């Protein structure tokens, strides 16, 4: 039997009620909205990995401690280069910022390649979005309770992707 590689990423996943509120933030704009149940905040994208690497990723994650906090989502933004409408925090809590740095460092030390660009906490609300006329603007504040984090897999499905949580860990 051939073992399958999977596209994986570490993420924070909002509860369904908050996902509905986030989805509503993007509703007034034109683009391809992300399904509510797929809204997430990526902590680290790893791309295609083998089953053995997934085991290693779970071991790495088990050795880290994400601090509980409330992440204030208070900005809407638009990236014209890839036509993404997103929501995110104006400021990342210090504990979460430190955790992301530790996660990235541990992943690189284990030989995983991460994007070279700096981490920018965001939740993609729409793809193929039409220019809303701003780069970043203030949004009604929503609080994402950071109580757990997960390793998820992405599988292409139609015009988008379907996500499946492989493993999750509680925040400390």
mmCIF file of N, CA and C in Angstrom, residues 30 76-87 126 128-137:
data_model
loop_
_atom_site.group_PDB
_atom_site.id
_atom_site.type_symbol
_atom_site.label_atom_id
_atom_site.label_comp_id
_atom_site.label_asym_id
_atom_site.label_seq_id
_atom_site.Cartn_x
_atom_site.Cartn_y
_atom_site.Cartn_z
ATOM 1 N N UNK A 30 -16.914 41.810 -2.411
ATOM 2 C CA UNK A 30 -17.036 40.899 -3.554
ATOM 3 C C UNK A 30 -15.805 40.019 -3.655
ATOM 4 N N UNK A 76 -9.399 44.598 9.129
ATOM 5 C CA UNK A 76 -9.652 43.969 7.840
ATOM 6 C C UNK A 76 -8.534 44.418 6.922
ATOM 7 N N UNK A 77 -8.073 43.534 6.077
ATOM 8 C CA UNK A 77 -7.012 43.904 5.161
ATOM 9 C C UNK A 77 -7.210 43.272 3.801
ATOM 10 N N UNK A 78 -6.498 43.825 2.832
ATOM 11 C CA UNK A 78 -6.565 43.318 1.464
ATOM 12 C C UNK A 78 -5.157 43.253 0.904
ATOM 13 N N UNK A 79 -4.799 42.088 0.359
ATOM 14 C CA UNK A 79 -3.516 41.921 -0.306
ATOM 15 C C UNK A 79 -3.774 41.838 -1.805
ATOM 16 N N UNK A 80 -3.449 42.904 -2.549
ATOM 17 C CA UNK A 80 -3.747 42.914 -3.986
ATOM 18 C C UNK A 80 -2.962 41.881 -4.790
ATOM 19 N N UNK A 81 -1.736 41.522 -4.341
ATOM 20 C CA UNK A 81 -0.909 40.593 -5.132
ATOM 21 C C UNK A 81 -1.545 39.213 -5.269
ATOM 22 N N UNK A 82 -2.330 38.792 -4.264
ATOM 23 C CA UNK A 82 -3.010 37.494 -4.368
ATOM 24 C C UNK A 82 -4.526 37.603 -4.163
ATOM 25 N N UNK A 83 -5.021 38.853 -4.114
ATOM 26 C CA UNK A 83 -6.451 39.150 -4.036
ATOM 27 C C UNK A 83 -7.115 38.445 -2.843
ATOM 28 N N UNK A 84 -6.504 38.615 -1.675
ATOM 29 C CA UNK A 84 -7.007 38.030 -0.433
ATOM 30 C C UNK A 84 -7.587 39.129 0.454
ATOM 31 N N UNK A 85 -8.829 38.921 0.919
ATOM 32 C CA UNK A 85 -9.433 39.767 1.947
ATOM 33 C C UNK A 85 -9.281 39.002 3.252
ATOM 34 N N UNK A 86 -8.720 39.636 4.274
ATOM 35 C CA UNK A 86 -8.428 38.937 5.519
ATOM 36 C C UNK A 86 -8.864 39.755 6.727
ATOM 37 N N UNK A 87 -8.984 39.058 7.854
ATOM 38 C CA UNK A 87 -9.206 39.695 9.149
ATOM 39 C C UNK A 87 -8.051 39.270 10.048
ATOM 40 N N UNK A 126 -11.819 35.875 2.135
ATOM 41 C CA UNK A 126 -12.193 35.706 0.731
ATOM 42 C C UNK A 126 -10.951 35.546 -0.125
ATOM 43 N N UNK A 128 -9.804 35.614 -4.380
ATOM 44 C CA UNK A 128 -10.242 36.282 -5.616
ATOM 45 C C UNK A 128 -11.136 37.482 -5.303
ATOM 46 N N UNK A 129 -10.756 38.194 -4.245
ATOM 47 C CA UNK A 129 -11.537 39.353 -3.800
ATOM 48 C C UNK A 129 -11.280 40.551 -4.702
ATOM 49 N N UNK A 130 -12.331 41.305 -4.933
ATOM 50 C CA UNK A 130 -12.174 42.566 -5.652
ATOM 51 C C UNK A 130 -11.610 43.587 -4.677
ATOM 52 N N UNK A 131 -10.832 44.521 -5.196
ATOM 53 C CA UNK A 131 -10.195 45.539 -4.364
ATOM 54 C C UNK A 131 -11.258 46.324 -3.591
ATOM 55 N N UNK A 132 -11.213 46.272 -2.241
ATOM 56 C CA UNK A 132 -12.218 46.985 -1.451
ATOM 57 C C UNK A 132 -11.906 48.474 -1.282
ATOM 58 N N UNK A 133 -10.760 48.924 -1.774
ATOM 59 C CA UNK A 133 -10.407 50.335 -1.656
ATOM 60 C C UNK A 133 -9.567 50.647 -0.433
ATOM 61 N N UNK A 134 -9.054 49.654 0.252
ATOM 62 C CA UNK A 134 -8.169 49.874 1.399
ATOM 63 C C UNK A 134 -7.155 48.745 1.468
ATOM 64 N N UNK A 135 -6.018 49.028 2.120
ATOM 65 C CA UNK A 135 -5.031 47.983 2.402
ATOM 66 C C UNK A 135 -5.340 47.357 3.752
ATOM 67 N N UNK A 136 -5.526 48.221 4.772
ATOM 68 C CA UNK A 136 -5.898 47.781 6.121
ATOM 69 C C UNK A 136 -6.850 48.818 6.689
ATOM 70 N N UNK A 137 -7.893 48.358 7.353
ATOM 71 C CA UNK A 137 -8.805 49.276 8.027
ATOM 72 C C UNK A 137 -9.261 48.645 9.342
#
